[in-house]
Amino acid sequence: MEFNKDFFEDEIRNGFYIPGIMKRCWAAAIEILLELDRICKKYNISYYIDYGTLIGAKRHGGFIPWDDDIDISMNREDYNRFAEVVEKEIPPELNFNSLEKSRDYGNVIACLGFHDVSLDDKRLSKYHEFPYMIAIDICINDSIAKNAELEKLRESKIIVLAQLVKKVLDGECSGKHFEKTLKLVESKLQVHFNRKEELKPQVYRLLNKYCKEFEGEKGRKDLYAWIPGALQFKQYYYPQEEVFPLSSISFEGVSFPAPKNVDKILRIEYGDYTTPNVSGGAHNYPYFHRYEKNLIDIAGGEDKWHFRYRFKKEDLEHEKKENIRDMVFSVLRSLGQQEEAMKSREEDYSFLQNTLADIQNTALTIGNTIEQRLGENTETVALLSRYCEILFQAYEKARQGESPKAELTDLKEKRLECEKTLEKEWKKTMLILLDKAKHFSSIEGFYRKMLEREDWEVLLMPIPYCYRKGNGALMEEEIDLENFPKSYTYVDYKAYAFDVMMPDCIVINSPYDSNNMVQSIDPFFYSENMKKYTKNLVYIPWFVTKEIEWAAEEDGKAIVMMDYYVCQPGVAHADHSFVQSETVRKSYIEKLVEFTGEECRAVWEKKIIAAGSCLLGQEEELTRHILSCIDR
């Protein structure tokens, strides 16, 4: 399946941050689902998307933003037919696994996918550059017993088995207490577990046997259930008239089978599913985190893997250099010291002549520098010419043995006038780097506010970016120049001499540098490099999220996702990062302290500023905070 390239970019959905690597995970899962769909259509096998995937389709038109897998359901009869044909139909990179196929398989849910980490070019290309293992879950619904008493008996057996399932899942498979539980279950269920074999597959094989107990004529055809739900006292009963005939539903732009009555099925499973609920904390989310070490090993080790930021305390340091404007003002102000020295020795005519000659040369150099930068006929250069005339008059008096007291006073007044005029003519420069046109709204309001300032020249510079392959290699560079608003003027990044211009402030909108697995701006514009060319490196996020409260269980997954945009080099290298609220600021700080150590807390307290966002209509507040930090 073809996706638009921007599908794979980091995105905010429902206030939740979704990194590009998760988008690749989603796309790979859809690719596998399409393969399953092809097989089911070929053999007239019924299945439908279910659980979180069905909620996502109904409520979001695709994945739930904080979900990382795909769930489907089949009735047992359809599943049996699927299991018979799937392995001869799937391509070689995919694997089908189930309790029926493998004695070592430890789950009542079957799965289809690939079960290894790989940087194979063909696989990456086919499955949207996603290198991790991934599979879709196949949940099997079974018929309910025609005899209600037999159904109660099955449920009671599963509840007994649940004692053992919990211990197995918790890893409590040894000790006297466990052996006591094991014997009790064996006694009640009249079964025996082989102590020499892994216990988990044995437990699930027994559970699967109970699930299939009323296949065929023993079971009802009008009512099926997800039998393993009894393990958690959550039995889901599905009236078949609400499931069949199947309907269809759009999921990330693709039509897939769904139950006839989607609303009814989701209310059976979740009750009120219409209100998003980021439940479950951050346990094992996202699932592919646990396989990152495997991927790093395959890539050749840590030295060749650049997508996890390795923080260094030196990254917090910023050696700030004066630009030409600073130097001009510094030299111009230093003339005042020489003026004061001449006043204190106004009858030392030899000293006065030498000093006045030095000042003359300095003033000429200043004038030439201003003309090179601002062009000819500036008011400042005209004032400097008048300043030089006064210097000459003072020099002539000193040469003739007269005190140039009045001229020295005039020099100070004219120099101060030069400084004031130069402040207006030679404005401080702010350079705003823009990678994606669609992110411009996060910075446009601030830009417009800065245009109102008489003391700043503000430049917009679209910069190149590119996507990455699954192995990290950079693809061809692109630039969004044509997609930015035509009402503004933009600077050509190829023609801008950073080492000469040295803007007073550089604003970045992307914090990732080389650490995003899916995309990258041109490496020249990485924050680590940009701070060499400015005294003030400012980071304004291109997004806002929901309010994230540190340590709140319901924000567990959102806090995990902060790895992808908070624990990033741009946040460390920037002198200040301006975030949407005080609540989010506190979460940033705690996340960064967790990442870098408690000894860095004071630094983050200074660097992270709650300033609002243009996306929330708070450009005035944002501008005020940024200018305040720059002035300090």
XYZ file of C-alpha atoms in Angstrom:
632
model
C 0.000 0.000 0.000
C 1.203 3.502 -0.795
C 1.090 6.162 1.937
C 1.780 9.851 1.456
C 5.262 10.670 2.722
C 3.930 13.044 5.332
C 1.941 10.176 6.886
C 5.236 9.033 8.400
C 6.104 12.339 10.050
C 5.814 12.964 13.774
C 2.277 14.152 14.469
C -0.090 15.240 17.210
C -3.429 13.413 17.326
C -5.934 14.132 20.076
C -3.214 16.025 21.920
C -0.961 12.931 21.893
C 2.522 12.966 20.367
C 3.085 10.215 17.800
C 6.691 9.800 16.592
C 7.426 8.853 13.004
C 8.709 5.416 13.994
C 5.254 4.650 15.419
C 3.730 5.680 12.083
C 6.001 3.177 10.382
C 4.859 0.572 12.873
C 1.242 1.340 11.984
C 1.928 1.177 8.252
C 3.731 -2.163 8.577
C 0.802 -3.562 10.589
C -1.669 -2.401 7.931
C 0.476 -4.080 5.265
C 0.241 -7.384 7.163
C -3.495 -6.909 7.667
C -3.920 -6.391 3.929
C -2.164 -9.723 3.363
C -4.552 -11.413 5.783
C -7.456 -9.649 4.104
C -6.339 -10.949 0.694
C -6.242 -14.530 1.977
C -9.638 -14.258 3.656
C -11.242 -12.863 0.502
C -9.705 -15.617 -1.612
C -11.128 -18.363 0.605
C -14.325 -16.573 1.655
C -13.262 -16.497 5.315
C -14.968 -13.992 7.598
C -12.972 -11.786 9.961
C -13.359 -8.244 11.262
C -11.247 -5.624 12.985
C -11.981 -5.510 16.689
C -11.122 -4.096 20.120
C -8.773 -1.086 20.045
C -8.538 -1.229 16.274
C -12.327 -1.058 15.923
C -12.526 1.789 18.444
C -9.839 3.608 16.493
C -11.701 3.184 13.225
C -15.005 4.313 14.740
C -13.709 7.188 16.846
C -10.556 8.380 15.044
C -10.814 7.006 11.520
C -7.643 5.015 12.172
C -5.365 4.011 15.022
C -6.074 5.197 18.523
C -3.168 7.648 18.889
C -1.682 5.746 21.843
C -2.188 2.239 20.357
C 0.625 0.251 18.754
C -0.991 -2.879 17.311
C -3.911 -4.262 15.291
C -6.554 -6.656 16.608
C -8.936 -8.756 14.540
C -11.522 -11.370 15.469
C -12.712 -14.573 13.820
C -15.237 -17.150 14.841
C -13.684 -20.576 15.479
C -15.005 -22.103 12.242
C -13.479 -19.329 10.139
C -10.263 -19.452 12.095
C -9.890 -23.189 11.508
C -10.195 -22.669 7.765
C -7.761 -19.762 7.900
C -5.205 -21.833 9.825
C -5.379 -24.535 7.165
C -4.437 -22.248 4.259
C -2.475 -19.339 5.719
C 1.016 -20.820 5.572
C 0.828 -21.733 1.910
C -0.456 -18.244 1.072
C 1.744 -15.837 3.040
C 5.038 -14.479 1.663
C 8.232 -15.972 3.123
C 9.010 -13.070 5.464
C 5.737 -13.559 7.386
C 5.076 -16.154 10.048
C 1.822 -17.510 11.423
C 1.874 -18.749 14.988
C -0.733 -20.334 17.207
C -1.225 -22.932 19.914
C -2.268 -25.472 17.278
C 0.903 -24.929 15.256
C 3.562 -24.792 17.971
C 3.835 -26.548 21.334
C 6.097 -23.725 22.514
C 3.644 -20.947 21.689
C 2.450 -19.227 24.848
C -0.680 -17.273 23.980
C -4.315 -18.072 23.328
C -4.297 -15.308 20.681
C -2.869 -16.376 17.314
C -0.689 -13.938 15.386
C 0.540 -13.171 11.893
C 3.640 -11.097 11.280
C 7.407 -11.211 11.379
C 9.091 -12.222 14.569
C 12.599 -10.890 14.208
C 14.399 -7.565 13.924
C 15.828 -6.990 10.468
C 17.559 -4.394 8.312
C 17.016 -6.404 5.143
C 16.472 -3.892 2.333
C 13.638 -5.809 0.664
C 11.687 -6.243 3.870
C 12.215 -2.632 4.887
C 11.042 -1.432 1.492
C 7.908 -3.575 1.530
C 6.950 -2.814 5.127
C 7.517 0.941 5.120
C 11.042 0.955 6.573
C 9.950 -0.542 9.907
C 12.819 -2.712 11.230
C 11.272 -4.240 14.350
C 9.229 -7.392 14.752
C 5.498 -6.877 14.455
C 2.370 -9.030 14.275
C -1.377 -8.586 14.208
C -3.394 -10.364 16.907
C -6.055 -12.861 15.849
C -8.662 -13.309 18.567
C -10.866 -16.399 18.256
C -14.482 -16.337 19.371
C -16.108 -19.612 20.362
C -19.694 -20.769 20.537
C -21.569 -20.911 23.827
C -22.821 -24.302 25.059
C -26.428 -25.119 24.278
C -26.730 -26.365 27.842
C -26.448 -23.473 30.318
C -25.108 -25.736 33.073
C -22.302 -26.963 30.846
C -21.428 -23.367 30.044
C -21.233 -22.536 33.752
C -19.008 -25.563 34.265
C -16.626 -24.404 31.519
C -16.485 -20.945 33.041
C -15.737 -22.368 36.490
C -12.844 -24.425 35.072
C -11.354 -21.341 33.450
C -11.682 -19.394 36.703
C -9.733 -22.156 38.489
C -7.094 -22.062 35.756
C -6.882 -18.273 36.150
C -5.027 -18.743 39.455
C -2.248 -20.440 37.557
C -2.320 -18.091 34.575
C -1.727 -15.085 36.841
C 1.333 -16.645 38.457
C 2.752 -17.687 35.088
C 2.307 -14.202 33.655
C 3.852 -12.652 36.779
C 6.839 -15.013 36.521
C 6.071 -16.673 39.858
C 6.747 -20.228 38.680
C 8.789 -21.629 41.580
C 8.687 -22.095 45.321
C 6.449 -23.949 47.721
C 3.509 -21.582 47.353
C 3.535 -21.950 43.588
C 3.785 -25.729 43.758
C 0.820 -25.733 46.134
C -1.228 -23.669 43.666
C -0.153 -25.919 40.798
C -1.245 -29.090 42.606
C -4.527 -27.498 43.631
C -5.325 -26.592 40.002
C -4.321 -30.094 38.838
C -6.595 -31.630 41.453
C -9.601 -29.471 40.673
C -9.300 -29.794 36.916
C -8.097 -33.399 36.865
C -5.077 -32.580 34.721
C -1.304 -32.959 35.003
C 1.393 -30.438 34.026
C 4.833 -31.668 32.980
C 7.352 -30.035 35.344
C 10.166 -30.674 32.858
C 8.582 -28.544 30.134
C 7.855 -24.841 30.053
C 4.623 -24.287 31.903
C 3.180 -21.321 30.032
C 2.430 -23.149 26.732
C 0.875 -26.025 28.688
C -1.448 -23.678 30.555
C -2.548 -21.963 27.349
C -3.074 -25.262 25.538
C -5.435 -26.297 28.323
C -7.212 -22.945 28.145
C -7.548 -23.351 24.377
C -9.038 -26.812 24.889
C -11.713 -25.312 27.141
C -12.371 -22.549 24.593
C -13.066 -25.121 21.839
C -15.144 -27.368 24.067
C -18.468 -26.678 22.345
C -17.465 -26.599 18.723
C -19.887 -27.938 16.168
C -23.217 -29.347 17.255
C -22.519 -28.888 20.966
C -22.592 -25.100 20.689
C -25.124 -22.423 19.870
C -24.920 -20.760 16.467
C -26.560 -17.541 17.577
C -24.200 -16.609 20.425
C -20.409 -16.615 20.526
C -17.990 -15.295 23.139
C -14.390 -14.384 23.783
C -13.992 -17.253 26.235
C -10.555 -16.271 27.689
C -12.266 -13.174 29.045
C -13.391 -15.372 31.940
C -9.801 -15.255 33.202
C -10.427 -11.649 34.154
C -14.146 -12.046 34.810
C -14.845 -10.115 31.578
C -16.832 -12.468 29.416
C -17.836 -10.847 26.124
C -20.936 -12.410 24.502
C -21.583 -11.585 20.863
C -25.081 -12.100 19.463
C -24.385 -13.176 15.899
C -27.219 -11.040 14.580
C -25.173 -8.015 15.700
C -22.029 -9.293 13.978
C -23.284 -10.667 10.652
C -23.607 -9.845 7.887
C -20.376 -7.893 8.207
C -20.187 -4.201 7.342
C -17.092 -2.236 6.364
C -15.303 0.647 8.034
C -12.486 2.998 7.050
C -9.229 2.576 8.941
C -6.376 4.943 8.010
C -7.977 5.406 4.627
C -8.469 1.675 3.909
C -11.786 -0.174 4.079
C -11.792 -3.274 6.299
C -14.530 -5.662 7.523
C -16.356 -4.652 10.689
C -19.275 -6.072 12.688
C -22.738 -5.294 11.395
C -23.481 -3.197 14.474
C -20.174 -1.590 15.402
C -21.651 0.502 18.211
C -23.296 -2.521 19.839
C -20.132 -4.645 19.742
C -17.965 -1.871 21.153
C -20.412 -1.263 23.990
C -20.305 -4.988 24.805
C -16.524 -4.773 25.027
C -15.989 -1.325 26.551
C -19.229 0.257 27.650
C -18.948 3.963 26.784
C -16.153 3.906 24.233
C -16.868 7.348 22.795
C -14.707 9.267 25.277
C -10.951 8.714 24.754
C -9.255 7.121 27.736
C -5.478 6.744 27.791
C -5.541 3.887 30.279
C -3.035 1.231 31.217
C -0.074 3.417 32.118
C 3.173 2.961 30.209
C 3.833 -0.744 30.809
C 5.521 -2.246 27.715
C 4.634 0.791 25.596
C 5.609 1.092 22.868
C 6.184 -2.618 22.457
C 9.183 -2.235 20.131
C 11.301 -0.441 22.754
C 12.265 -3.830 24.164
C 13.840 -4.808 20.829
C 15.986 -1.719 20.369
C 19.137 -3.435 21.636
C 18.669 -6.182 19.029
C 18.428 -3.536 16.328
C 21.526 -1.723 17.592
C 23.489 -4.989 17.539
C 22.381 -5.707 13.971
C 23.324 -2.157 12.939
C 26.873 -2.700 14.209
C 26.763 -1.424 17.764
C 26.221 1.830 19.602
C 28.849 3.697 17.557
C 26.812 3.203 14.380
C 23.413 3.862 15.904
C 22.581 7.554 16.171
C 18.877 7.621 16.966
C 19.051 7.739 20.742
C 20.459 11.016 22.012
C 23.502 10.431 24.211
C 23.553 13.425 26.514
C 26.827 15.095 27.491
C 27.078 17.903 30.043
C 29.100 19.896 27.515
C 25.933 20.112 25.398
C 24.522 22.528 27.975
C 27.428 24.917 27.482
C 27.331 27.735 24.938
C 30.436 29.747 24.115
C 28.931 33.028 22.967
C 30.841 35.120 20.456
C 30.324 38.751 19.491
C 29.045 39.394 16.001
C 30.147 42.375 13.876
C 27.317 44.528 15.179
C 28.353 43.821 18.765
C 31.956 44.660 17.928
C 31.015 47.956 16.265
C 28.935 49.036 19.264
C 31.662 47.863 21.633
C 34.316 49.887 19.812
C 32.024 52.903 19.493
C 31.344 52.857 23.228
C 35.052 52.410 23.987
C 35.627 55.812 22.371
C 33.885 57.261 25.397
C 36.709 55.998 27.634
C 39.246 57.761 25.443
C 37.130 60.914 25.506
C 37.131 60.853 29.323
C 40.876 60.261 29.377
C 41.403 63.350 27.207
C 39.218 65.461 29.510
C 41.382 64.503 32.468
C 44.534 65.504 30.552
C 43.205 68.349 28.433
C 46.449 70.351 28.681
C 48.719 67.419 27.774
C 48.774 68.394 24.120
C 51.047 65.617 22.917
C 48.769 63.009 24.510
C 45.709 64.736 23.053
C 47.120 64.739 19.513
C 48.036 61.034 19.651
C 44.685 60.043 21.133
C 42.681 62.156 18.707
C 44.562 60.598 15.780
C 43.802 57.090 17.129
C 40.132 57.947 17.548
C 40.027 59.342 14.023
C 41.333 56.055 12.587
C 38.891 54.073 14.715
C 35.940 56.224 13.637
C 36.880 55.775 9.977
C 37.067 52.005 10.445
C 33.659 52.024 12.109
C 32.224 54.060 9.251
C 33.664 51.715 6.615
C 32.263 48.661 8.471
C 28.806 50.237 8.673
C 28.838 51.045 4.959
C 29.873 47.482 4.102
C 26.960 46.117 6.118
C 24.240 48.741 5.654
C 25.307 50.448 2.431
C 26.152 54.079 1.793
C 24.291 57.234 2.813
C 23.253 56.059 6.279
C 22.514 58.696 8.897
C 25.028 57.092 11.242
C 27.896 57.471 8.797
C 26.900 61.128 8.261
C 27.037 61.642 12.016
C 30.411 59.905 12.175
C 31.670 62.312 9.523
C 30.569 65.209 11.737
C 32.274 63.423 14.678
C 35.507 63.283 12.639
C 35.223 67.013 11.859
C 35.050 67.755 15.581
C 38.061 65.472 16.097
C 39.991 67.490 13.517
C 39.034 70.787 15.179
C 40.154 69.429 18.564
C 43.388 68.167 17.040
C 44.168 71.563 15.509
C 43.637 73.319 18.843
C 45.871 70.809 20.638
C 48.539 71.206 17.950
C 48.450 74.977 18.511
C 48.691 74.528 22.311
C 45.068 75.342 23.073
C 42.682 73.291 25.244
C 39.897 71.681 23.122
C 37.500 71.599 26.072
C 34.369 72.537 24.114
C 35.207 70.096 21.318
C 35.643 67.224 23.796
C 32.145 67.896 25.122
C 30.811 68.027 21.572
C 32.524 64.702 20.789
C 30.640 62.904 23.549
C 27.292 64.325 22.459
C 27.900 63.433 18.816
C 29.088 59.909 19.680
C 25.987 59.259 21.805
C 23.879 60.514 18.921
C 25.726 58.082 16.621
C 24.998 55.169 18.983
C 21.320 56.036 19.215
C 20.967 56.391 15.457
C 22.907 53.193 14.790
C 20.562 51.277 17.120
C 17.748 52.193 14.727
C 19.643 51.667 11.491
C 21.552 48.508 12.381
C 18.932 46.368 14.044
C 19.573 43.163 15.931
C 18.983 40.153 13.684
C 16.769 37.176 14.414
C 16.894 34.225 12.008
C 13.974 31.782 12.136
C 14.714 28.367 10.612
C 11.729 26.639 9.010
C 11.706 23.026 7.867
C 8.057 22.067 7.237
C 5.563 24.575 5.858
C 2.745 22.839 7.712
C 4.459 23.743 11.010
C 4.682 27.449 10.196
C 1.517 28.209 12.202
C 3.445 27.374 15.377
C 5.737 30.326 14.734
C 3.877 32.733 12.440
C 2.176 34.719 15.214
C 5.513 35.239 16.958
C 7.088 36.317 13.659
C 4.350 38.881 13.069
C 4.800 40.264 16.580
C 8.535 40.597 16.007
C 7.904 42.493 12.764
C 6.265 45.198 14.882
C 9.552 45.784 16.703
C 11.757 48.650 15.487
C 14.913 47.209 17.045
C 14.865 43.797 15.335
C 15.266 42.576 11.785
C 13.552 39.198 11.542
C 14.405 36.776 8.728
C 12.606 33.613 7.669
C 14.757 30.844 6.235
C 13.216 27.627 4.842
C 15.794 24.853 5.193
C 16.120 21.444 3.529
C 15.012 18.211 5.144
C 14.890 14.584 4.146
C 13.418 11.256 5.143
C 15.426 8.278 6.332
C 15.395 4.645 5.324
C 14.846 1.997 7.961
C 18.603 1.502 8.261
C 19.068 5.225 8.985
C 20.424 6.255 5.580
C 19.310 9.701 4.424
C 17.124 9.938 1.334
C 17.059 12.822 -1.143
C 16.755 16.316 0.331
C 13.581 18.341 -0.116
C 12.584 21.921 0.693
C 9.073 23.269 1.287
C 9.727 26.753 -0.096
C 6.718 26.785 -2.442
C 4.336 25.808 0.373
C 5.079 28.707 2.713
C 2.788 31.785 2.592
C 3.586 33.942 -0.423
C 2.980 37.143 1.563
C 6.347 36.914 3.339
C 9.941 37.281 2.167
C 12.337 34.380 2.675
C 16.112 34.157 2.868
C 17.976 31.689 0.641
C 19.903 29.366 2.956
C 22.536 28.833 0.252
C 23.372 32.530 0.077
C 23.463 33.278 3.816
C 26.961 33.439 5.331
C 26.376 32.284 8.897
C 29.982 32.828 9.952
C 29.856 36.440 8.751
C 26.299 37.409 9.677
C 26.263 35.768 13.128
C 22.609 36.639 13.912
C 21.828 37.801 17.427
C 19.221 35.055 17.766
C 18.487 31.847 15.866
C 15.081 30.230 16.374
C 14.732 26.500 15.731
C 11.488 24.603 15.363
C 12.933 21.061 15.289
C 14.745 19.563 18.320
C 15.892 16.232 16.892
C 19.182 16.834 15.046
C 20.222 13.325 13.913
C 18.110 11.481 16.469
C 14.831 11.052 14.593
C 14.629 7.612 12.923
C 12.284 8.827 10.189
C 13.388 12.313 9.154
C 16.191 14.844 9.471
C 16.888 18.442 8.590
C 20.130 19.138 6.717
C 22.927 18.357 9.231
C 24.359 21.877 8.881
C 21.257 23.162 10.670
C 21.509 20.809 13.657
C 21.267 22.697 16.942
C 24.776 21.639 17.920
C 26.097 23.534 14.898
C 23.688 26.486 14.974
C 24.710 27.591 18.445
C 28.187 28.325 17.061
C 26.695 31.153 15.006
C 24.584 33.001 17.573
C 24.511 34.248 21.140
C 20.914 33.111 21.599
C 19.623 29.765 20.347
C 15.879 29.554 20.956
C 13.658 26.485 20.527
C 9.921 26.868 19.884
C 8.146 23.484 19.511
C 6.141 23.026 16.305
C 3.322 21.427 18.294
C 1.289 21.502 21.472
C 0.125 18.391 23.311
C -2.547 17.821 25.895
C -1.516 18.943 29.358
C 0.830 16.235 30.681
C 1.129 15.854 34.439
C 4.272 14.151 35.607
C 3.671 10.814 37.376
C -0.072 10.805 36.586
C -0.934 7.219 35.642
C -3.274 8.284 32.853
C -0.383 10.234 31.314
C 2.007 7.278 31.448
C 2.091 6.709 27.697
C 2.354 10.437 26.973
C 5.334 10.622 29.345
C 7.020 7.731 27.504
C 6.490 9.571 24.208
C 8.363 12.568 25.670
C 11.523 10.583 24.946
C 10.947 11.431 21.292
C 10.734 15.215 21.647
C 12.059 16.224 25.093
C 15.161 14.054 25.501
C 16.589 15.551 22.336
C 19.736 17.525 21.484
C 17.867 20.672 20.438
C 16.463 21.048 23.959
C 19.954 20.662 25.452
C 21.788 22.968 23.027
C 19.151 25.729 23.030
C 19.681 28.505 25.542
C 15.939 28.417 26.192
C 13.027 26.226 25.152
C 9.586 27.838 25.285
C 6.782 25.403 26.097
C 3.022 25.795 26.220
C 2.257 25.873 29.969
C 3.628 25.599 33.487
C 2.233 22.050 33.791
C 4.070 20.947 30.663
C 7.200 22.823 31.785
C 7.269 20.825 35.027
C 6.915 17.578 33.067
C 9.737 18.633 30.727
C 11.987 19.328 33.691
C 11.220 16.037 35.441
C 11.716 14.100 32.213
C 15.037 15.819 31.573
C 16.213 15.275 35.155
C 15.298 11.596 34.803
C 17.299 11.554 31.563
C 20.380 13.567 32.600
C 20.578 13.262 36.378
C 19.519 15.337 39.372
C 22.697 17.422 39.180
C 21.332 19.091 36.019
C 18.006 20.159 37.532
C 19.033 23.780 38.119
C 20.072 24.108 34.470
C 16.745 22.797 33.185
C 14.883 25.065 35.579
C 16.506 28.019 33.796
C 16.340 26.672 30.263
C 12.699 25.534 30.102
C 10.247 28.443 30.067
C 6.436 28.300 30.233
C 5.511 30.872 27.602
C 2.409 29.716 25.743
C 2.214 28.863 22.055
C 1.104 30.518 18.830
C -1.047 27.433 18.293
C -3.011 28.479 21.398
C -3.256 32.135 20.356
C -0.579 33.172 22.872
C 1.935 34.804 20.519
C 2.065 38.026 22.556
C 2.960 36.174 25.752
C 5.459 33.993 23.869
C 7.145 37.039 22.326
C 7.415 38.791 25.677
C 9.080 35.763 27.294
C 11.538 35.259 24.450
C 12.637 38.901 24.390
C 12.963 38.921 28.156
C 15.309 35.912 28.039
C 17.359 37.409 25.197
C 17.706 40.741 27.044
C 18.985 38.912 30.119
